[in-house]
PDB file of C-alpha atoms and ligand atoms in Angstrom:
ATOM      1  CA  MET A   1      28.553  -0.884  -5.323  1.00 48.00           C
ATOM      2  CA  GLU A   2      25.853  -0.402  -2.774  1.00 56.00           C
ATOM      3  CA  SER A   3      23.511   2.532  -3.223  1.00 64.00           C
ATOM      4  CA  LEU A   4      22.302   4.460  -0.208  1.00 85.00           C
ATOM      5  CA  LEU A   5      18.715   3.986   0.870  1.00 92.00           C
ATOM      6  CA  SER A   6      16.395   6.926   1.361  1.00 94.00           C
ATOM      7  CA  ILE A   7      13.442   7.140   3.715  1.00 96.00           C
ATOM      8  CA  LEU A   8      10.517   8.461   1.686  1.00 98.00           C
ATOM      9  CA  THR A   9       7.727  10.753   2.894  1.00 98.00           C
ATOM     10  CA  ILE A  10       4.379   8.977   3.177  1.00 98.00           C
ATOM     11  CA  LEU A  11       1.364  11.010   2.039  1.00 98.00           C
ATOM     12  CA  GLU A  12      -1.522  11.119   4.488  1.00 98.00           C
ATOM     13  CA  PHE A  13      -5.289  11.217   4.001  1.00 98.00           C
ATOM     14  CA  PRO A  14      -6.973  13.418   2.782  1.00 98.00           C
ATOM     15  CA  ASP A  15      -4.072  14.364   0.446  1.00 98.00           C
ATOM     16  CA  ASP A  16      -5.416  14.488  -3.141  1.00 98.00           C
ATOM     17  CA  ARG A  17      -2.285  12.805  -4.482  1.00 98.00           C
ATOM     18  CA  LEU A  18      -3.471   9.567  -2.833  1.00 98.00           C
ATOM     19  CA  ARG A  19      -6.330   9.629  -5.371  1.00 98.00           C
ATOM     20  CA  LYS A  20      -4.095   9.416  -8.461  1.00 98.00           C
ATOM     21  CA  LYS A  21      -4.147   6.251 -10.550  1.00 98.00           C
ATOM     22  CA  ALA A  22      -0.782   4.575 -10.968  1.00 98.00           C
ATOM     23  CA  ALA A  23       0.524   3.806 -14.457  1.00 98.00           C
ATOM     24  CA  GLU A  24       1.840   0.428 -15.538  1.00 98.00           C
ATOM     25  CA  VAL A  25       5.621   0.075 -15.201  1.00 98.00           C
ATOM     26  CA  LYS A  26       7.024  -0.246 -18.729  1.00 97.00           C
ATOM     27  CA  ARG A  27      10.620  -0.976 -17.870  1.00 96.00           C
ATOM     28  CA  ILE A  28      12.221  -2.140 -14.637  1.00 97.00           C
ATOM     29  CA  ASP A  29      15.326   0.029 -14.598  1.00 96.00           C
ATOM     30  CA  ASP A  30      17.650   1.161 -11.814  1.00 96.00           C
ATOM     31  CA  LYS A  31      15.245   3.950 -10.922  1.00 96.00           C
ATOM     32  CA  ILE A  32      12.409   1.479 -10.249  1.00 97.00           C
ATOM     33  CA  LYS A  33      14.763  -0.811  -8.309  1.00 97.00           C
ATOM     34  CA  LYS A  34      15.891   2.123  -6.159  1.00 97.00           C
ATOM     35  CA  LEU A  35      12.232   3.045  -5.592  1.00 98.00           C
ATOM     36  CA  ILE A  36      11.466  -0.545  -4.486  1.00 98.00           C
ATOM     37  CA  ASP A  37      14.424  -0.602  -2.083  1.00 97.00           C
ATOM     38  CA  ASP A  38      13.560   2.809  -0.633  1.00 98.00           C
ATOM     39  CA  MET A  39       9.897   1.826  -0.267  1.00 98.00           C
ATOM     40  CA  LEU A  40      10.866  -1.346   1.607  1.00 98.00           C
ATOM     41  CA  GLU A  41      13.127   0.587   3.974  1.00 97.00           C
ATOM     42  CA  THR A  42      10.410   3.216   4.504  1.00 98.00           C
ATOM     43  CA  MET A  43       7.807   0.512   5.207  1.00 98.00           C
ATOM     44  CA  TYR A  44      10.043  -1.282   7.724  1.00 97.00           C
ATOM     45  CA  GLN A  45      10.867   1.975   9.479  1.00 97.00           C
ATOM     46  CA  SER A  46       7.157   2.808   9.754  1.00 97.00           C
ATOM     47  CA  HIS A  47       6.326  -0.720  11.026  1.00 96.00           C
ATOM     48  CA  GLY A  48       3.933  -1.315   8.136  1.00 97.00           C
ATOM     49  CA  VAL A  49       3.206  -4.606   6.373  1.00 98.00           C
ATOM     50  CA  GLY A  50       2.634  -3.052   2.954  1.00 98.00           C
ATOM     51  CA  LEU A  51       3.333   0.101   0.975  1.00 98.00           C
ATOM     52  CA  ALA A  52       2.195   1.202  -2.476  1.00 99.00           C
ATOM     53  CA  ALA A  53       4.182   3.681  -4.598  1.00 98.00           C
ATOM     54  CA  THR A  54       1.131   5.990  -4.635  1.00 98.00           C
ATOM     55  CA  GLN A  55       1.694   6.562  -0.918  1.00 98.00           C
ATOM     56  CA  VAL A  56       5.156   8.015  -1.571  1.00 98.00           C
ATOM     57  CA  ASP A  57       3.824  10.142  -4.450  1.00 98.00           C
ATOM     58  CA  VAL A  58       5.185   7.949  -7.245  1.00 98.00           C
ATOM     59  CA  HIS A  59       2.330   6.996  -9.531  1.00 98.00           C
ATOM     60  CA  GLN A  60       3.572   3.709 -10.924  1.00 98.00           C
ATOM     61  CA  GLN A  61       2.267   0.209 -10.185  1.00 98.00           C
ATOM     62  CA  VAL A  62       4.764  -0.848  -7.532  1.00 98.00           C
ATOM     63  CA  ILE A  63       3.991  -2.488  -4.167  1.00 98.00           C
ATOM     64  CA  VAL A  64       6.177  -3.798  -1.361  1.00 98.00           C
ATOM     65  CA  ILE A  65       4.813  -6.176   1.277  1.00 98.00           C
ATOM     66  CA  ASP A  66       6.221  -8.123   4.209  1.00 98.00           C
ATOM     67  CA  VAL A  67       3.773  -9.946   6.461  1.00 98.00           C
ATOM     68  CA  SER A  68       6.452 -12.073   8.172  1.00 97.00           C
ATOM     69  CA  ASP A  69       7.038 -11.729  11.925  1.00 94.00           C
ATOM     70  CA  GLU A  70      10.792 -11.311  11.488  1.00 95.00           C
ATOM     71  CA  LYS A  71      10.433  -8.735   8.682  1.00 94.00           C
ATOM     72  CA  ASN A  72      12.832 -10.677   6.510  1.00 95.00           C
ATOM     73  CA  ASP A  73      10.541 -11.952   3.759  1.00 97.00           C
ATOM     74  CA  PRO A  74       9.802  -9.052   1.399  1.00 98.00           C
ATOM     75  CA  LEU A  75       7.472  -9.448  -1.562  1.00 98.00           C
ATOM     76  CA  PHE A  76       7.690  -7.059  -4.510  1.00 98.00           C
ATOM     77  CA  LEU A  77       4.766  -6.671  -6.881  1.00 98.00           C
ATOM     78  CA  ILE A  78       5.048  -4.747 -10.128  1.00 98.00           C
ATOM     79  CA  ASN A  79       1.926  -4.337 -12.307  1.00 98.00           C
ATOM     80  CA  PRO A  80      -0.095  -6.749 -10.122  1.00 98.00           C
ATOM     81  CA  VAL A  81      -3.402  -8.191 -11.336  1.00 98.00           C
ATOM     82  CA  ILE A  82      -5.890 -10.306  -9.373  1.00 98.00           C
ATOM     83  CA  ILE A  83      -6.772 -13.196 -11.679  1.00 98.00           C
ATOM     84  CA  GLU A  84      -8.986 -15.203  -9.317  1.00 98.00           C
ATOM     85  CA  LYS A  85     -10.796 -14.469  -6.091  1.00 98.00           C
ATOM     86  CA  ASP A  86     -13.358 -16.109  -3.864  1.00 98.00           C
ATOM     87  CA  GLY A  87     -14.905 -15.887  -0.445  1.00 98.00           C
ATOM     88  CA  ILE A  88     -15.434 -12.820   1.653  1.00 97.00           C
ATOM     89  CA  LYS A  89     -13.860 -11.954   4.965  1.00 97.00           C
ATOM     90  CA  GLU A  90     -14.110  -9.006   7.308  1.00 97.00           C
ATOM     91  CA  SER A  91     -11.061  -7.804   9.173  1.00 96.00           C
ATOM     92  CA  GLU A  92      -9.694  -4.703  10.803  1.00 97.00           C
ATOM     93  CA  GLU A  93      -7.374  -2.648   8.602  1.00 98.00           C
ATOM     94  CA  GLY A  94      -5.063   0.253   9.143  1.00 98.00           C
ATOM     95  CA  CYS A  95      -2.895   2.221   6.751  1.00 98.00           C
ATOM     96  CA  LEU A  96       0.337   4.216   6.983  1.00 98.00           C
ATOM     97  CA  SER A  97      -1.518   6.973   5.087  1.00 98.00           C
ATOM     98  CA  VAL A  98      -4.313   7.018   7.693  1.00 98.00           C
ATOM     99  CA  PRO A  99      -2.209   6.771  10.865  1.00 97.00           C
ATOM    100  CA  GLY A 100      -3.913   5.857  14.111  1.00 97.00           C
ATOM    101  CA  PHE A 101      -7.230   4.668  12.669  1.00 98.00           C
ATOM    102  CA  PHE A 102      -8.476   1.101  12.257  1.00 98.00           C
ATOM    103  CA  GLU A 103     -11.751   0.031  10.683  1.00 97.00           C
ATOM    104  CA  LYS A 104     -13.401  -3.198   9.592  1.00 97.00           C
ATOM    105  CA  VAL A 105     -13.355  -3.865   5.845  1.00 98.00           C
ATOM    106  CA  ASN A 106     -14.641  -6.756   3.715  1.00 98.00           C
ATOM    107  CA  ARG A 107     -12.200  -8.330   1.284  1.00 98.00           C
ATOM    108  CA  ALA A 108     -12.017 -11.471  -0.822  1.00 98.00           C
ATOM    109  CA  GLU A 109     -10.783 -14.337   1.352  1.00 98.00           C
ATOM    110  CA  HIS A 110      -8.566 -16.034  -1.256  1.00 98.00           C
ATOM    111  CA  ILE A 111      -6.955 -14.410  -4.261  1.00 98.00           C
ATOM    112  CA  LYS A 112      -4.637 -15.472  -7.049  1.00 98.00           C
ATOM    113  CA  VAL A 113      -2.284 -12.750  -8.187  1.00 98.00           C
ATOM    114  CA  ARG A 114      -0.092 -12.295 -11.234  1.00 98.00           C
ATOM    115  CA  ALA A 115       2.717  -9.735 -11.125  1.00 98.00           C
ATOM    116  CA  LEU A 116       6.296  -9.025 -12.112  1.00 98.00           C
ATOM    117  CA  ASN A 117       9.067  -9.410  -9.548  1.00 97.00           C
ATOM    118  CA  ARG A 118      12.028  -7.050  -8.970  1.00 95.00           C
ATOM    119  CA  GLU A 119      13.858  -8.684 -11.889  1.00 95.00           C
ATOM    120  CA  GLY A 120      10.898  -8.236 -14.233  1.00 96.00           C
ATOM    121  CA  GLN A 121       9.911 -11.911 -14.319  1.00 97.00           C
ATOM    122  CA  ALA A 122       6.205 -12.775 -14.276  1.00 98.00           C
ATOM    123  CA  PHE A 123       5.010 -14.932 -11.389  1.00 98.00           C
ATOM    124  CA  GLU A 124       1.748 -16.047  -9.815  1.00 98.00           C
ATOM    125  CA  PHE A 125       0.819 -16.843  -6.244  1.00 98.00           C
ATOM    126  CA  VAL A 126      -2.189 -17.657  -4.118  1.00 98.00           C
ATOM    127  CA  ALA A 127      -2.764 -15.497  -1.061  1.00 98.00           C
ATOM    128  CA  THR A 128      -4.964 -16.004   1.990  1.00 97.00           C
ATOM    129  CA  GLU A 129      -5.346 -14.348   5.386  1.00 96.00           C
ATOM    130  CA  LEU A 130      -3.208 -11.282   6.094  1.00 97.00           C
ATOM    131  CA  LEU A 131      -1.353 -11.495   2.776  1.00 98.00           C
ATOM    132  CA  ALA A 132      -4.628 -11.554   0.797  1.00 98.00           C
ATOM    133  CA  ILE A 133      -5.921  -8.527   2.693  1.00 98.00           C
ATOM    134  CA  CYS A 134      -2.648  -6.701   2.275  1.00 98.00           C
ATOM    135  CA  VAL A 135      -2.405  -7.283  -1.494  1.00 98.00           C
ATOM    136  CA  GLN A 136      -5.990  -6.054  -2.014  1.00 98.00           C
ATOM    137  CA  HIS A 137      -5.402  -3.025   0.228  1.00 98.00           C
ATOM    138  CA  GLU A 138      -2.180  -2.052  -1.601  1.00 98.00           C
ATOM    139  CA  MET A 139      -3.712  -2.627  -5.039  1.00 98.00           C
ATOM    140  CA  ASP A 140      -6.513  -0.249  -4.040  1.00 98.00           C
ATOM    141  CA  HIS A 141      -3.850   2.412  -3.377  1.00 99.00           C
ATOM    142  CA  LEU A 142      -2.624   2.045  -6.977  1.00 98.00           C
ATOM    143  CA  ASN A 143      -6.191   2.838  -8.067  1.00 98.00           C
ATOM    144  CA  GLY A 144      -6.444   5.876  -5.803  1.00 98.00           C
ATOM    145  CA  LYS A 145      -8.612   4.099  -3.285  1.00 98.00           C
ATOM    146  CA  LEU A 146      -8.234   3.987   0.509  1.00 98.00           C
ATOM    147  CA  PHE A 147      -9.685   1.638   3.116  1.00 98.00           C
ATOM    148  CA  VAL A 148     -11.668   4.537   4.581  1.00 98.00           C
ATOM    149  CA  ASP A 149     -13.670   4.592   1.316  1.00 98.00           C
ATOM    150  CA  TYR A 150     -15.376   1.390   2.502  1.00 97.00           C
ATOM    151  CA  ILE A 151     -16.664   2.844   5.783  1.00 97.00           C
ATOM    152  CA  SER A 152     -19.575   5.245   6.334  1.00 97.00           C
ATOM    153  CA  SER A 153     -19.084   8.801   5.105  1.00 97.00           C
ATOM    154  CA  LEU A 154     -19.770  10.027   8.625  1.00 97.00           C
ATOM    155  CA  LYS A 155     -16.876   7.988  10.026  1.00 97.00           C
ATOM    156  CA  ARG A 156     -14.664   9.002   7.089  1.00 98.00           C
ATOM    157  CA  GLN A 157     -15.389  12.698   7.681  1.00 98.00           C
ATOM    158  CA  ARG A 158     -14.531  12.290  11.343  1.00 98.00           C
ATOM    159  CA  ILE A 159     -11.161  10.719  10.489  1.00 98.00           C
ATOM    160  CA  LYS A 160     -10.520  13.424   7.865  1.00 98.00           C
ATOM    161  CA  LYS A 161     -11.155  16.220  10.377  1.00 98.00           C
ATOM    162  CA  LYS A 162      -8.937  14.645  13.019  1.00 98.00           C
ATOM    163  CA  LEU A 163      -6.041  14.132  10.600  1.00 98.00           C
ATOM    164  CA  GLU A 164      -6.408  17.656   9.160  1.00 97.00           C
ATOM    165  CA  LYS A 165      -6.157  19.001  12.694  1.00 97.00           C
ATOM    166  CA  ILE A 166      -2.960  16.991  13.302  1.00 96.00           C
ATOM    167  CA  HIS A 167      -1.452  18.114   9.961  1.00 96.00           C
ATOM    168  CA  LYS A 168      -2.190  21.732  10.868  1.00 95.00           C
ATOM    169  CA  MET A 169      -0.451  21.350  14.250  1.00 91.00           C
ATOM    170  CA  ASP A 170       2.541  19.711  12.566  1.00 87.00           C
ATOM    171  CA  LYS A 171       2.953  22.742  10.305  1.00 84.00           C
ATOM    172  CA  ASN A 172       2.952  25.240  13.184  1.00 77.00           C
TER     173      ASN A 172
HETATM  174 NI1   NI B 201      -2.551   1.655   3.035  1.00 90.85          NI
END
């Protein structure tokens, strides 16, 4: 039987709920699988390359990523840990929780990650380029951190004010 997918609401900066730390997933049950499927659908609909559960107000260590051009190569990370990293690379990042803003951020250039997949099996992979950036960005979300935390407080305040203005208009 196929379950229906739901499009989830993505929290936007400066929402305090984006600052919560996600807990480790203890058991991959149907509820977690439904969350993963809904997150993937939500990410595709929003034209994002990654989404962390924190962004949909679920504070568990779950991430969905798809950096493929065809959007047909999803990667699911449960309880991810970076076990090796090296190099440093600057690139421009955006975030579905900070819509419309892009800033340069430094990240490790190569990382090795250990995580559980959708079936609960442990796996490891090496990531470079966009995938490496994306994994680090999404793992930050699970720790309550946003890419705007890496830029100057002046720039961050400017983004905060602009988004607050938009959120206010949306309510009216
Ligand atoms: Ni993000």
